[in-house]
XYZ file of C-alpha atoms in Angstrom:
451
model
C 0.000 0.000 0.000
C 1.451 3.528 -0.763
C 2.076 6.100 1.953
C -0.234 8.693 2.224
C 0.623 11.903 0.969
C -2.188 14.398 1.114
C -4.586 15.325 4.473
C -6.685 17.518 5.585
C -6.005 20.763 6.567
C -6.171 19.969 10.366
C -4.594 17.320 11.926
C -7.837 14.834 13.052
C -8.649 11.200 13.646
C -9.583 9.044 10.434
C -9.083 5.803 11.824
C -11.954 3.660 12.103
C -12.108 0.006 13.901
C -14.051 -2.853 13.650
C -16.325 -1.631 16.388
C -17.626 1.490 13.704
C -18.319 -0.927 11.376
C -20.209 -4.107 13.685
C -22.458 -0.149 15.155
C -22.761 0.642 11.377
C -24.052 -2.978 10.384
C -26.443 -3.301 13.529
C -28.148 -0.202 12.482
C -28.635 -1.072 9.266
C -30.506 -4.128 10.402
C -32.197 -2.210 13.105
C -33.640 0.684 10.848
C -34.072 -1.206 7.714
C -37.559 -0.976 7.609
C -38.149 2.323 8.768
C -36.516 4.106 5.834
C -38.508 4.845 2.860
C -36.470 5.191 -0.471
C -38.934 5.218 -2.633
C -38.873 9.058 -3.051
C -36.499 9.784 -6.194
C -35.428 13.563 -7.390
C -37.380 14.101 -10.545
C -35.892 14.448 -14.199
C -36.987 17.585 -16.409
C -36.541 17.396 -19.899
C -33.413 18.886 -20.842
C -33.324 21.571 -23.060
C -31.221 20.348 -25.484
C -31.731 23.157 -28.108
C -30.442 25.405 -25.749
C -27.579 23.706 -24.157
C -25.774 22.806 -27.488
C -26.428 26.717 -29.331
C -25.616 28.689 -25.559
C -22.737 30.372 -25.734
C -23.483 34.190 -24.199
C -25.730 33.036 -21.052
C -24.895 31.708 -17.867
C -26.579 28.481 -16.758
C -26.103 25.412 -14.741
C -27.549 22.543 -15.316
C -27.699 19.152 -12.911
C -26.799 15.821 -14.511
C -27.276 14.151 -10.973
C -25.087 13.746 -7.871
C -21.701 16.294 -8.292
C -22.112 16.137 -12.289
C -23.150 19.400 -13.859
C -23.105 21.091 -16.883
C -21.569 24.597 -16.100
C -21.947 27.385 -19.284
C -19.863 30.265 -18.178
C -18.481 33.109 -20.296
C -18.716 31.235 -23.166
C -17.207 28.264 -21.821
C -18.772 24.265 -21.397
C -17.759 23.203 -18.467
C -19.059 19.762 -16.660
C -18.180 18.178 -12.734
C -16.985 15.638 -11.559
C -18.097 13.633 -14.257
C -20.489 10.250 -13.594
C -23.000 8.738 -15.784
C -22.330 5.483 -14.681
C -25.392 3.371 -14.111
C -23.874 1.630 -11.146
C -21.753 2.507 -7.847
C -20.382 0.185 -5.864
C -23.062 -2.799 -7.444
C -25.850 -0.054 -6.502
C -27.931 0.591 -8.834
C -28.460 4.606 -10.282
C -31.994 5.660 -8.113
C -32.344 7.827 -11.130
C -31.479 8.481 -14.448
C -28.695 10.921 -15.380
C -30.553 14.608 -16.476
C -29.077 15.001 -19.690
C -27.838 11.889 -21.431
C -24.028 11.497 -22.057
C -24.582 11.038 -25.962
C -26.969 14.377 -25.937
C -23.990 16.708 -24.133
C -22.837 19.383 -26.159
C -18.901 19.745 -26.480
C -17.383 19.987 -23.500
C -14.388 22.822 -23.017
C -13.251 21.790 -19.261
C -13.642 19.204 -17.084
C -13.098 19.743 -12.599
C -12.504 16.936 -10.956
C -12.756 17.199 -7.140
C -10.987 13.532 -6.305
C -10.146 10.532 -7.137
C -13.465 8.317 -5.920
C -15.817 6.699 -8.288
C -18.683 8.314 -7.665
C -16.659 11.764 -8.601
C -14.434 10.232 -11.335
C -16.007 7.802 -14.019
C -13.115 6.999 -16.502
C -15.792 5.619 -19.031
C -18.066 8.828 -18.862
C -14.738 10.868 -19.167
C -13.991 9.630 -22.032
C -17.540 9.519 -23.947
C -17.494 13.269 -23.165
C -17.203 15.223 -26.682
C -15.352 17.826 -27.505
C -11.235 19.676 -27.072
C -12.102 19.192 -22.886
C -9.229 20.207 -21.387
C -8.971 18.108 -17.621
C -8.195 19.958 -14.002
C -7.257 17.620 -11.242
C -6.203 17.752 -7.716
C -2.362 17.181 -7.481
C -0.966 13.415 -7.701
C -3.692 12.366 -9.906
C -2.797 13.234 -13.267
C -0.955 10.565 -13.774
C -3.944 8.287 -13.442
C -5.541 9.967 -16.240
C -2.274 10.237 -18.490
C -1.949 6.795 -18.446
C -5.413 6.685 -19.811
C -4.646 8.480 -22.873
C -6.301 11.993 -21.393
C -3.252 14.235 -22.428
C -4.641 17.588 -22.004
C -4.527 17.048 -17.822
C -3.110 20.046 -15.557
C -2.757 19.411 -11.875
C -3.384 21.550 -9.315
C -2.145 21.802 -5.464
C -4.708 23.919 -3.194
C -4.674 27.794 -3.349
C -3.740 27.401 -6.969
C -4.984 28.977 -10.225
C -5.753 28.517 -13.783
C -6.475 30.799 -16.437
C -8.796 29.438 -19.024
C -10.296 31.650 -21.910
C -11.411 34.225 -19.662
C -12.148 32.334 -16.487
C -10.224 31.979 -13.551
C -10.440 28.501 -11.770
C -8.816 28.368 -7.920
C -8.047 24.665 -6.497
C -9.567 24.989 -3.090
C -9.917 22.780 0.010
C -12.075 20.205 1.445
C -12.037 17.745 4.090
C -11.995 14.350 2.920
C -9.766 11.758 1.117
C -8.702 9.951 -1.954
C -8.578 6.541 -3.063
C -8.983 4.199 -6.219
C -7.323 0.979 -5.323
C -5.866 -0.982 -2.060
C -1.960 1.123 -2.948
C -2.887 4.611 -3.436
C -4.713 5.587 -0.613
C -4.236 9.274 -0.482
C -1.639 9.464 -3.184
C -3.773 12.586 -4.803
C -5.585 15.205 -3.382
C -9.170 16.334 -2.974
C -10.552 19.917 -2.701
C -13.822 22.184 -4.912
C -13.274 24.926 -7.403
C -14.068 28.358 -7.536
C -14.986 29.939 -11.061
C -13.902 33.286 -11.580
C -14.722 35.556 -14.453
C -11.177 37.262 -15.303
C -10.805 40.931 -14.728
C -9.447 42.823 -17.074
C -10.664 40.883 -20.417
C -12.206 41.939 -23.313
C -13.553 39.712 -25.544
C -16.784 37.946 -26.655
C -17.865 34.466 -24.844
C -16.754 31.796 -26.558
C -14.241 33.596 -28.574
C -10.945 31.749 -26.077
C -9.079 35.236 -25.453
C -6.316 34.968 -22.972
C -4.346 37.931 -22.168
C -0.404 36.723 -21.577
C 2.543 38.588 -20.219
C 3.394 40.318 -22.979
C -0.126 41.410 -24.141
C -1.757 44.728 -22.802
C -5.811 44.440 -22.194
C -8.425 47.860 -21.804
C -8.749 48.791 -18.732
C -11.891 46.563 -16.959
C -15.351 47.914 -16.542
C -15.435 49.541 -13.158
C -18.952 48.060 -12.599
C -17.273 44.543 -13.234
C -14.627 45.460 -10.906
C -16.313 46.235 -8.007
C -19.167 43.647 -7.965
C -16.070 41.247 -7.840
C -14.433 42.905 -5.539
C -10.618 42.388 -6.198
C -7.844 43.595 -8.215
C -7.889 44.455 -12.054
C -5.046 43.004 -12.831
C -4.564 41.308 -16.077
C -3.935 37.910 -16.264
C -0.234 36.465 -16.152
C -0.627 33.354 -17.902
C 1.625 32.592 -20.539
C -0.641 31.105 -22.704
C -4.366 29.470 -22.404
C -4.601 27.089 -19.678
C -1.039 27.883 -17.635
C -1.387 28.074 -14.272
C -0.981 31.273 -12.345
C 2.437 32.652 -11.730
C 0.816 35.617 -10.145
C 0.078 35.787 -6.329
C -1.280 38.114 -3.938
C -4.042 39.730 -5.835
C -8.070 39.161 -4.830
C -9.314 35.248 -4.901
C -5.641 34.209 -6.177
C -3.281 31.967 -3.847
C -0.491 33.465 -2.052
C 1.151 30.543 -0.342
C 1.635 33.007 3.074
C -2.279 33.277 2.906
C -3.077 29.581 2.679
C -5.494 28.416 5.503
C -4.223 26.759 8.630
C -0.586 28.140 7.398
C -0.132 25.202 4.471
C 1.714 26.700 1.624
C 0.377 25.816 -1.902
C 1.831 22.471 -3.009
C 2.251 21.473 0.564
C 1.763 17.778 1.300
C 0.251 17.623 4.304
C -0.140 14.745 7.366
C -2.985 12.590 7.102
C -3.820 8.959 8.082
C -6.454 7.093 6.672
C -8.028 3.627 7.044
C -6.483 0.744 4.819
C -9.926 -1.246 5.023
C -11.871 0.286 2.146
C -12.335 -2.202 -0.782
C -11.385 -0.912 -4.157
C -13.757 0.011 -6.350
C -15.292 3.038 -4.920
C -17.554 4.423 -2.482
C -18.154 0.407 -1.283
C -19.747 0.373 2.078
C -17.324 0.772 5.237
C -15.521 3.311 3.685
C -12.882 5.092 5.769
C -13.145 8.856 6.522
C -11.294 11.174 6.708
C -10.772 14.187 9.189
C -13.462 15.587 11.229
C -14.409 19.061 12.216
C -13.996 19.868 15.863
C -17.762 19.116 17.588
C -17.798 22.487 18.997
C -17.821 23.423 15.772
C -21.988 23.621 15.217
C -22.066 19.855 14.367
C -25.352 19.419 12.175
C -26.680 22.628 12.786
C -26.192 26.573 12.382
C -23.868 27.985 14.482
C -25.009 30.249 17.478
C -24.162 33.712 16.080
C -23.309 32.821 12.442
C -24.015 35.297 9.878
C -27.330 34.429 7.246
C -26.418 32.835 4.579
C -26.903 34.871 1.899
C -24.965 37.932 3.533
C -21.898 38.246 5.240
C -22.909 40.650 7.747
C -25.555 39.606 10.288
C -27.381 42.899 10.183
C -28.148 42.254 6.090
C -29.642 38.829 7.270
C -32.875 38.384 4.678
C -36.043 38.363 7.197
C -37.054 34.896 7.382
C -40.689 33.466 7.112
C -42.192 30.599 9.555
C -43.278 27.303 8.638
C -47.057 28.615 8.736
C -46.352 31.362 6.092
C -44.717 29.495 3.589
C -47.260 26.256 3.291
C -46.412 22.412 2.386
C -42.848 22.281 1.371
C -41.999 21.357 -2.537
C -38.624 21.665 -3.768
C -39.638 20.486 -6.984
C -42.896 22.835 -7.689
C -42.675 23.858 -11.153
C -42.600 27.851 -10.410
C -40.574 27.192 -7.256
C -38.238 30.478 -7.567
C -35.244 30.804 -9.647
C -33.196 33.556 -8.611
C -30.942 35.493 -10.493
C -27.087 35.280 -10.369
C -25.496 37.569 -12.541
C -24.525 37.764 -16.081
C -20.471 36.827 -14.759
C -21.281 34.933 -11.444
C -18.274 33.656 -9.074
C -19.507 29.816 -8.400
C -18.078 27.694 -5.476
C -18.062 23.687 -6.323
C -17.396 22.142 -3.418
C -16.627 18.753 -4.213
C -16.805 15.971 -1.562
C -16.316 16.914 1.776
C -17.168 17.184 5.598
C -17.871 20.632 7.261
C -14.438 21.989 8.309
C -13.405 25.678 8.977
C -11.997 25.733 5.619
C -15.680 27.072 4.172
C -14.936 30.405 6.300
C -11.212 30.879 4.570
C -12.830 30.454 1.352
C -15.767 32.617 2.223
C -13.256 35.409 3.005
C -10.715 34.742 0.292
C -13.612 34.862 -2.680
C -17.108 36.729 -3.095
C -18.889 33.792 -4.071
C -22.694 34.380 -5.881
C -23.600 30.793 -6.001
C -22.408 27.747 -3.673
C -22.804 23.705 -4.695
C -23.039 22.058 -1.532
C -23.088 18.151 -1.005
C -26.296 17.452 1.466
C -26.141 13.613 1.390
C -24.129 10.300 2.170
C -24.148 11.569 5.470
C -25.632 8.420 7.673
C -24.837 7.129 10.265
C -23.093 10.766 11.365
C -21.213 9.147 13.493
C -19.172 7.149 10.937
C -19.797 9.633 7.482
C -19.706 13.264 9.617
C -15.790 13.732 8.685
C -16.320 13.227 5.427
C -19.494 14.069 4.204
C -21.937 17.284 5.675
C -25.066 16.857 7.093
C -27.887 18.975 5.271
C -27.340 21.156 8.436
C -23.639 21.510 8.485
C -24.023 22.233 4.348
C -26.177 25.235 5.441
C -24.116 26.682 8.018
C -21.049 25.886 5.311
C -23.229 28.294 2.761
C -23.455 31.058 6.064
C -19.489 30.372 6.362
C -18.890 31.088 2.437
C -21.474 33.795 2.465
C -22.423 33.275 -0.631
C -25.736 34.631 -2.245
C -27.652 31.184 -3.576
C -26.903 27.453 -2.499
C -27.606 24.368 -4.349
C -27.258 21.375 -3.147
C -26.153 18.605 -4.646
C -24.224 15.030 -3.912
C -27.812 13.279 -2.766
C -30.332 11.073 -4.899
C -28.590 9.484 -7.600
C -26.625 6.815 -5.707
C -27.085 4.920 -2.154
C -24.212 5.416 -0.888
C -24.882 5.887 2.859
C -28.438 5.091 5.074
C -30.161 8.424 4.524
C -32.677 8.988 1.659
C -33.108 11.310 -0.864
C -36.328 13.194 1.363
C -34.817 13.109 4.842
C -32.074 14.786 3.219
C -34.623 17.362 1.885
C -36.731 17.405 4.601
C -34.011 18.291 6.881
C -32.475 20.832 4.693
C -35.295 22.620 4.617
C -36.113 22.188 8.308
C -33.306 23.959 8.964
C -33.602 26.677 6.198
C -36.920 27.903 8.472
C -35.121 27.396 11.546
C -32.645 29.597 10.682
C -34.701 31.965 9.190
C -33.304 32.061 6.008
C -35.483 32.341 2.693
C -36.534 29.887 0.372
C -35.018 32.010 -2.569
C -31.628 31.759 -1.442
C -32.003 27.860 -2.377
C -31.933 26.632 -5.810
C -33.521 23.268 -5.822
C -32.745 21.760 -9.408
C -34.456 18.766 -10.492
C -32.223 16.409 -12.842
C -31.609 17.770 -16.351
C -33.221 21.263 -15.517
C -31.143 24.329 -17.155
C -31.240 27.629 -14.120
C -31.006 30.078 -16.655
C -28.524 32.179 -14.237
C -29.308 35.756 -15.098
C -32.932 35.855 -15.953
């Protein structure tokens, strides 16, 4: 077995013995008949007109779990890609929202890890188009040595410039694996989409500004609903990463969280009892946040998410005002994000203070949060967040709009699709937040981002 390379940013148990796993298997005897699964996410007909002509408007749409289609300045960009009809010999509880053979070219691909559920070599490779391939460090390799050439690896903190979009490596807490030797031998972490500053050019069109080129200055409205620097881009040419450091939402190694320099490795240990193949029950975890730490719920004090100061906290509504909850009502709300929104994938990952460096470090507009996989808590908390801890992760980005994802495509835990609803939204009126902060996509649904 290879030596672990990568961990999580602080330095917490991931062991697990064969007392977790004898608790884990009486409880799935014990509560086997009081779960329901037969609630599944509903598909929406894709628009498939629009996703293949769309180049000028922002939209996301959900394939199902972490998979989305992402159209962004111009660009096609999917997640964590997974069409697979199987995990882990469990069958897909639904169908993916847009079919692999009806996806339109695909520019990029962001992979968050290495697990199956997050990485489907088959569906990678299906995908059409020139997709160029972002992974976390130590796992490009992998995908080398399966004929992907256009592969760039990235170590947390760092950038890469991409025909006018910025795309920053970020953290998460959880771990890597793909076979009984390389436990840990890559990193994990989410992505944060950027519109560049300083660029002029038409979406789609693939301008990069290098070294030695000299853009117009940036539209002052631009820069200051982004908040940072106007700096052009340093990248040599399209798709280097960033030499440049220092300036807003870019990685200065003195400025990465919990003082680990980008490119770090750092300490980590993690359980060697995980059969290959994926996310196979009995998983190990990896790192935990510290139980004082609002475990499953909203932090006492924490701002709204939504805004970063407590006094801009939207004015929620009680359970009585808003009526029978329906995530799925055909003229449920669909908020608007901006014509050049700053989006926060996630990834895989338990709740961790690392969603408050990134909230600080970025102005994020929209947030993908994973709300399932998370039972029993006591075994999946480190790595996965509870549909509590993924809203008080959204108050810790303070982002604008959160949608959640990572629930009701596979089985990969005990919960079900509608606890993990149920409870998200439970807490969304406990908190007081408002239902139009959430963006609850069913499968294959296009949000049109800046209607």
């Amino acid at each position: 077995m290879a030596k672990s390379k990568f961990g999580n940013m602080d330095p917490v148990a991931t062991q697990k013995t064969s007392k977790h796993f004898k608790r884990w298997r009486q409880e799935k005897i014990w509560n086997r008949q009081e779960r329901d699964y037969s609630f599944t996410v509903p598909n929406s007909k894709p628009d498939l007109e629009f996703l293949h002509h769309n180049r000028t408007k922002p939209s996301m749409t959900w394939i199902g779990h972490s998979t989305f289609l992402l159209q962004l300045a111009g660009i096609n960009i999917v997640t964590d890609p997974v069409w697979a009809g199987k995990m882990a010999l469990q069958r897909r509880l639904a169908p993916p929202g847009v079919p692999l053979e009806d996806m339109p070219p695909i520019d990029l691909v962001l992979v968050s890890h290495s697990h199956y559920d997050h990485l489907h070599m088959g569906s990678l490779r299906r995908l059409g188009g020139s997709k160029t391939i972002l992974v976390p460090a130590g796992l490009g390799a992998k995908l080398r040595g399966k004929g992907f050439t256009r592969v760039h690896e990235l170590h947390w903190w760092e950038s890469f410039h991409f025909r006018g979009l910025k795309l920053t490596f970020v953290p998460s807490q959880h771990w890597a694996r793909r076979n009984p030797w390389d436990m840990n031998s890559s990193h994990w972490g989410g992505w944060v989409i950027q519109p560049e500053h300083g660029l002029d050019h038409e979406p789609g069109e693939g301008t990069l500004h290098g070294v030695n080129s000299h853009p117009p200055q940036p539209d002052p409205a631009r820069k200051a609903a982004f908040g940072g620097s106007a700096a052009p881009s340093s990248a040599a040419d399209t798709g280097s990463i960033a030499a440049a450091r220092g300036a807003s939402g870019s990685a200065d190694p003195a400025e990465a969280p919990g003082g680990m320099a980008a490119g770090a490795p750092a300490l980590g240990s993690a359980d060697p009892a995980e059969a290959p193949g994926g996310m196979a029950a009995g998983a190990p975890v990896a790192g935990s946040a510290d139980p004082a730490e609002a475990p499953g719920g909203m932090a006492a004090g924490a701002p709204a998410p939504g805004s970063a100061d407590p006094a801009e906290a939207p004015s929620g509504s009680t359970a009585a005002d808003e009526g029978p909850f329906d995530p799925f009502h055909p003229d449920a709300p669909r908020p608007h994000a901006g014509r050049y929104p700053t989006v926060y994938f996630a990834g895989d990952t338990g709740y961790f203070r690392g969603f408050a460096d990134i909230g600080r470090k970025f102005r994020i507009d929209v947030a993908m949060l994973p709300i399932g996989a998370y039972d029993p808590e006591e075994f999946m908390g480190p790595q996965h967040t509870t549909p509590e801890q993924a809203l008080q992760a959204f108050s810790d980005t303070r982002a604008r709009l959160f949608v959640p994802m990572h629930y009701g495509s596979f089985k990969l835990a005990d919960d079900t699709p509608q606890e993990a609803l149920d409870r998200l939204e439970n807490a969304r009126r406990n908190s007081g937040i408002e239902a139009e902060h959430l963006v609850m996509l069913p499968h294959g649904e296009t949000w049109h981002m800046n209607n």
